[in-house]
PDB file of C-alpha atoms in Angstrom:
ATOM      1  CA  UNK A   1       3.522  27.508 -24.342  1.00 74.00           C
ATOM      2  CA  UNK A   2       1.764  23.857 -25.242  1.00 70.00           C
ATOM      3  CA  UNK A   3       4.999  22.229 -24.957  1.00 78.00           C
ATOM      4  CA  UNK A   4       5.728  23.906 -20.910  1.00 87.00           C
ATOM      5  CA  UNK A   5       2.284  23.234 -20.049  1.00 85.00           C
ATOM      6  CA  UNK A   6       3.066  19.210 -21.415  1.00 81.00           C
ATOM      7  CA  UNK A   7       6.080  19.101 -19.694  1.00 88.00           C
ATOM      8  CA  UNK A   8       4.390  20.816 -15.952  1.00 93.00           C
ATOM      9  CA  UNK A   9       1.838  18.144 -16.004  1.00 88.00           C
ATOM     10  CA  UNK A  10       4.505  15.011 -16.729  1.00 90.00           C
ATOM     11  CA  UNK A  11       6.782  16.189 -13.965  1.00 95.00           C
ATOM     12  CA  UNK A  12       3.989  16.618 -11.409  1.00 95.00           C
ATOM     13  CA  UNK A  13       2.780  12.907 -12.612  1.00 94.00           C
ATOM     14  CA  UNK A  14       6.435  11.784 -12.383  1.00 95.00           C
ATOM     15  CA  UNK A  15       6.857  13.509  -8.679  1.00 97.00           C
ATOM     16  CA  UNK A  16       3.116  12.284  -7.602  1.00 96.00           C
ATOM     17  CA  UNK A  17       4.023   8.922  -9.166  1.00 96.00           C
ATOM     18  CA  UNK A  18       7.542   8.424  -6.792  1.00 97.00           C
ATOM     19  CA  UNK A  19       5.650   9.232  -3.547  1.00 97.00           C
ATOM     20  CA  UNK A  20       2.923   6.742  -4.430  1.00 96.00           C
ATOM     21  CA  UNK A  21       5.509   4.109  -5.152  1.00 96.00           C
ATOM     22  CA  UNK A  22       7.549   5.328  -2.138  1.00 97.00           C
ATOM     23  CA  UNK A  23       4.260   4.545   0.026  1.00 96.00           C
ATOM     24  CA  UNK A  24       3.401   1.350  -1.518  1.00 96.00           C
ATOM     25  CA  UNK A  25       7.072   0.142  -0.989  1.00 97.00           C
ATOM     26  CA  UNK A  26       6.678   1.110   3.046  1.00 97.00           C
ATOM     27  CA  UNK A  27       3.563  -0.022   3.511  1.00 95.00           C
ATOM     28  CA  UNK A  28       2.090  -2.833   0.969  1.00 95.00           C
ATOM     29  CA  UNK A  29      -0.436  -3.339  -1.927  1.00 94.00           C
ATOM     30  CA  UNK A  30      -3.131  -4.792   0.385  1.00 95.00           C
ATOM     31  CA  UNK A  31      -5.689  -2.603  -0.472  1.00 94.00           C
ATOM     32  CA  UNK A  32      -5.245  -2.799  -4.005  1.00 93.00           C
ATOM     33  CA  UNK A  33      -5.642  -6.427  -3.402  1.00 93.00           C
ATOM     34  CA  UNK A  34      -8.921  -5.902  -1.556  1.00 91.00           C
ATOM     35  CA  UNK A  35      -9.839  -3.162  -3.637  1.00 88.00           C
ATOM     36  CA  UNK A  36      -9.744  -5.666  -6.807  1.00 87.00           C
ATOM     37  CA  UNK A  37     -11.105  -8.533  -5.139  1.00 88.00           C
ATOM     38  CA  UNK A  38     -14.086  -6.332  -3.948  1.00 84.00           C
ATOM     39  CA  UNK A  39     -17.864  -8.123  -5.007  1.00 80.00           C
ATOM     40  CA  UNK A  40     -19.576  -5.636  -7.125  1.00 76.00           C
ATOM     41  CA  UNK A  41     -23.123  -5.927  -8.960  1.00 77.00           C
ATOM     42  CA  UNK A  42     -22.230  -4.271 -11.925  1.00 77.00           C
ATOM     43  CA  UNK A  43     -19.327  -6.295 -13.466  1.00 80.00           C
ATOM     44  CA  UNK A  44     -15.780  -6.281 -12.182  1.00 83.00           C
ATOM     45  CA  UNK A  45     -13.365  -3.916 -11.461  1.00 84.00           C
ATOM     46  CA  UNK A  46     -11.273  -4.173 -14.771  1.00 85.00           C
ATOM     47  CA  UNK A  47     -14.591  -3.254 -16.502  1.00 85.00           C
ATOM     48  CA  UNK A  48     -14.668  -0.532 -14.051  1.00 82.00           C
ATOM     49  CA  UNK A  49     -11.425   0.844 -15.061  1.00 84.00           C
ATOM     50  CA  UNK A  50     -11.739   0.070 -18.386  1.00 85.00           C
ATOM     51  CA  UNK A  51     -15.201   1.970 -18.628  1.00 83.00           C
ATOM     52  CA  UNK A  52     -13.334   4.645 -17.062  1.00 79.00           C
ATOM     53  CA  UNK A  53     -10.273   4.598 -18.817  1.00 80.00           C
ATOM     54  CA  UNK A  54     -12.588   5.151 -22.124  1.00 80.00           C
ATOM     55  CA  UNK A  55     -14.131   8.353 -20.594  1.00 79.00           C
ATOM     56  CA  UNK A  56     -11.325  10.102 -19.741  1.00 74.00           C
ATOM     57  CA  UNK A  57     -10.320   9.966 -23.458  1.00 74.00           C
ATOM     58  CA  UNK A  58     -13.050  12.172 -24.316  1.00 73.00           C
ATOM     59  CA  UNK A  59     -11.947  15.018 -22.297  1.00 61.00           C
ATOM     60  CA  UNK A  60      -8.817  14.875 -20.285  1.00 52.00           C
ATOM     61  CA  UNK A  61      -6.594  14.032 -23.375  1.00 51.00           C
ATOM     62  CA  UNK A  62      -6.707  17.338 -25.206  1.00 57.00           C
ATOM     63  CA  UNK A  63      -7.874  15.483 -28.381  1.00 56.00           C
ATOM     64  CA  UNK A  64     -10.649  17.998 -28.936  1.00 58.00           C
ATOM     65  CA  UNK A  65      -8.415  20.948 -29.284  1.00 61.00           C
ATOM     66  CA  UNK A  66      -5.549  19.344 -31.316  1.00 59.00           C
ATOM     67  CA  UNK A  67      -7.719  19.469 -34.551  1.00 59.00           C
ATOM     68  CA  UNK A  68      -7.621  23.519 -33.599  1.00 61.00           C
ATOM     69  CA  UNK A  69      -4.079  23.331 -35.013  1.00 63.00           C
ATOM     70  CA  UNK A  70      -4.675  20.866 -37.818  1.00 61.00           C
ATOM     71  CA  UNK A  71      -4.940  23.604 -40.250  1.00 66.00           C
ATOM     72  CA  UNK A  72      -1.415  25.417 -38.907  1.00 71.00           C
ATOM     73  CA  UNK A  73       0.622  22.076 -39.258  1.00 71.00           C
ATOM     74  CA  UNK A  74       2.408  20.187 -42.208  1.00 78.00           C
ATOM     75  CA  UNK A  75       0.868  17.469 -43.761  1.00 81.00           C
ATOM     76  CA  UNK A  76       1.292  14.450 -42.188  1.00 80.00           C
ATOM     77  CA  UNK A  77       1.992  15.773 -38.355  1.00 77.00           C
ATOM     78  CA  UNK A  78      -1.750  14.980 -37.143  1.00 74.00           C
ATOM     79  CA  UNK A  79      -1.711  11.599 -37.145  1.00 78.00           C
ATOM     80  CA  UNK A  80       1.712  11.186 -35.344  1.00 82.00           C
ATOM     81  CA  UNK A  81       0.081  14.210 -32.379  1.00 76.00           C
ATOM     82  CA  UNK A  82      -2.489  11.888 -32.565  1.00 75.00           C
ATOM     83  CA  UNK A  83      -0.029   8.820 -31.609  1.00 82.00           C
ATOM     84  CA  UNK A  84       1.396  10.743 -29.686  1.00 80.00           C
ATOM     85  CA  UNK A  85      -1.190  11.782 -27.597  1.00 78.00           C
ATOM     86  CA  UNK A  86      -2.899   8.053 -27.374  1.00 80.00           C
ATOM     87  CA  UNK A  87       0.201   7.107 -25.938  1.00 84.00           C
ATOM     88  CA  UNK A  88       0.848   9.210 -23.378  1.00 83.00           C
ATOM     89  CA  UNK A  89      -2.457   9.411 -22.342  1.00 81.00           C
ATOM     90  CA  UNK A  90      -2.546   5.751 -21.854  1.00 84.00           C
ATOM     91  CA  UNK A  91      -0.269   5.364 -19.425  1.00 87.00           C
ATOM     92  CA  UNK A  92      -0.945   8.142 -17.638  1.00 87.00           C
ATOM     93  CA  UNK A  93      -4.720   6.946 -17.034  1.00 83.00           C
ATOM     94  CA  UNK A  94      -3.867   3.446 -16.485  1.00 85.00           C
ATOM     95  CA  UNK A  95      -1.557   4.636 -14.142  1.00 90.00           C
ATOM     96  CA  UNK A  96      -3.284   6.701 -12.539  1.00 89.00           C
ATOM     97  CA  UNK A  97      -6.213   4.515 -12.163  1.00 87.00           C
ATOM     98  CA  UNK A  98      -4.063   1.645 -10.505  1.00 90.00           C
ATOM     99  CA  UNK A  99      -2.960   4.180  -8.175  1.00 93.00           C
ATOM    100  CA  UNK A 100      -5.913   5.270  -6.848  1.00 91.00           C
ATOM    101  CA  UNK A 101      -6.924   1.565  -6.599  1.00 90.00           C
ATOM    102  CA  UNK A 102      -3.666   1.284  -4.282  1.00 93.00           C
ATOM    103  CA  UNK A 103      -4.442   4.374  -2.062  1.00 94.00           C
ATOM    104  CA  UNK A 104      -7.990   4.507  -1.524  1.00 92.00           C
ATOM    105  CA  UNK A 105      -9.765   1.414  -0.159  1.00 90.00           C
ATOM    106  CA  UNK A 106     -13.922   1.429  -1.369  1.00 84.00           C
ATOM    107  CA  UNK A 107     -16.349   1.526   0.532  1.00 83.00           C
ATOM    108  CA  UNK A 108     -18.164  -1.239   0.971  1.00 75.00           C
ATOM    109  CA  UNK A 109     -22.294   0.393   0.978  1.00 67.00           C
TER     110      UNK A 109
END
């Protein structure tokens, strides 16, 4: 059931991730331009992304409930779901992240 649940969410990233590039082909990267040129107080948008990008590993990845299984797997298979995981989760966020920066212009307050 782990492995069709994996699979859903990759497919609806891969689908979500053609429109997105389907929209920035038709109508530009200008607001991720703006978007990472923005002024901010705090730092700059890369430490932004990279402050968020270290969040999300604490609870979107599923790393909390692989050790669950650690005792039902062969030796050595926990460090390569931990691989694994790191890399897929990786892109996914980064990806994700630089989308969002493409959509969604910020406000400026």
């Amino acid at each position: 059931m782990v492995i069709e649940i994996f699979f859903f969410h990759l497919v609806s990233f891969a689908i979500l991730s053609a429109f997105v590039i389907f929209f920035l082909l038709n109508n530009g990267i200008e607001i991720f331009i703006e978007n990472w040129y923005l002024p901010t107080t705090g730092g700059s948008i890369a430490n932004a992304i990279f402050l968020g990008f270290t969040a999300s590993m604490l609870g979107v990845s599923g790393f909390e409930s692989s050790t669950n299984f650690v005792e039902e797997q062969q030796k050595g298979v926990f460090p390569k779901t931990l691989k694994n995981m790191w890399l897929v989760v990786s892109i996914i966020n980064s990806l994700a992240a630089l989308f969002a920066l493409s959509l969604f212009g910020i406000p400026l307050l």
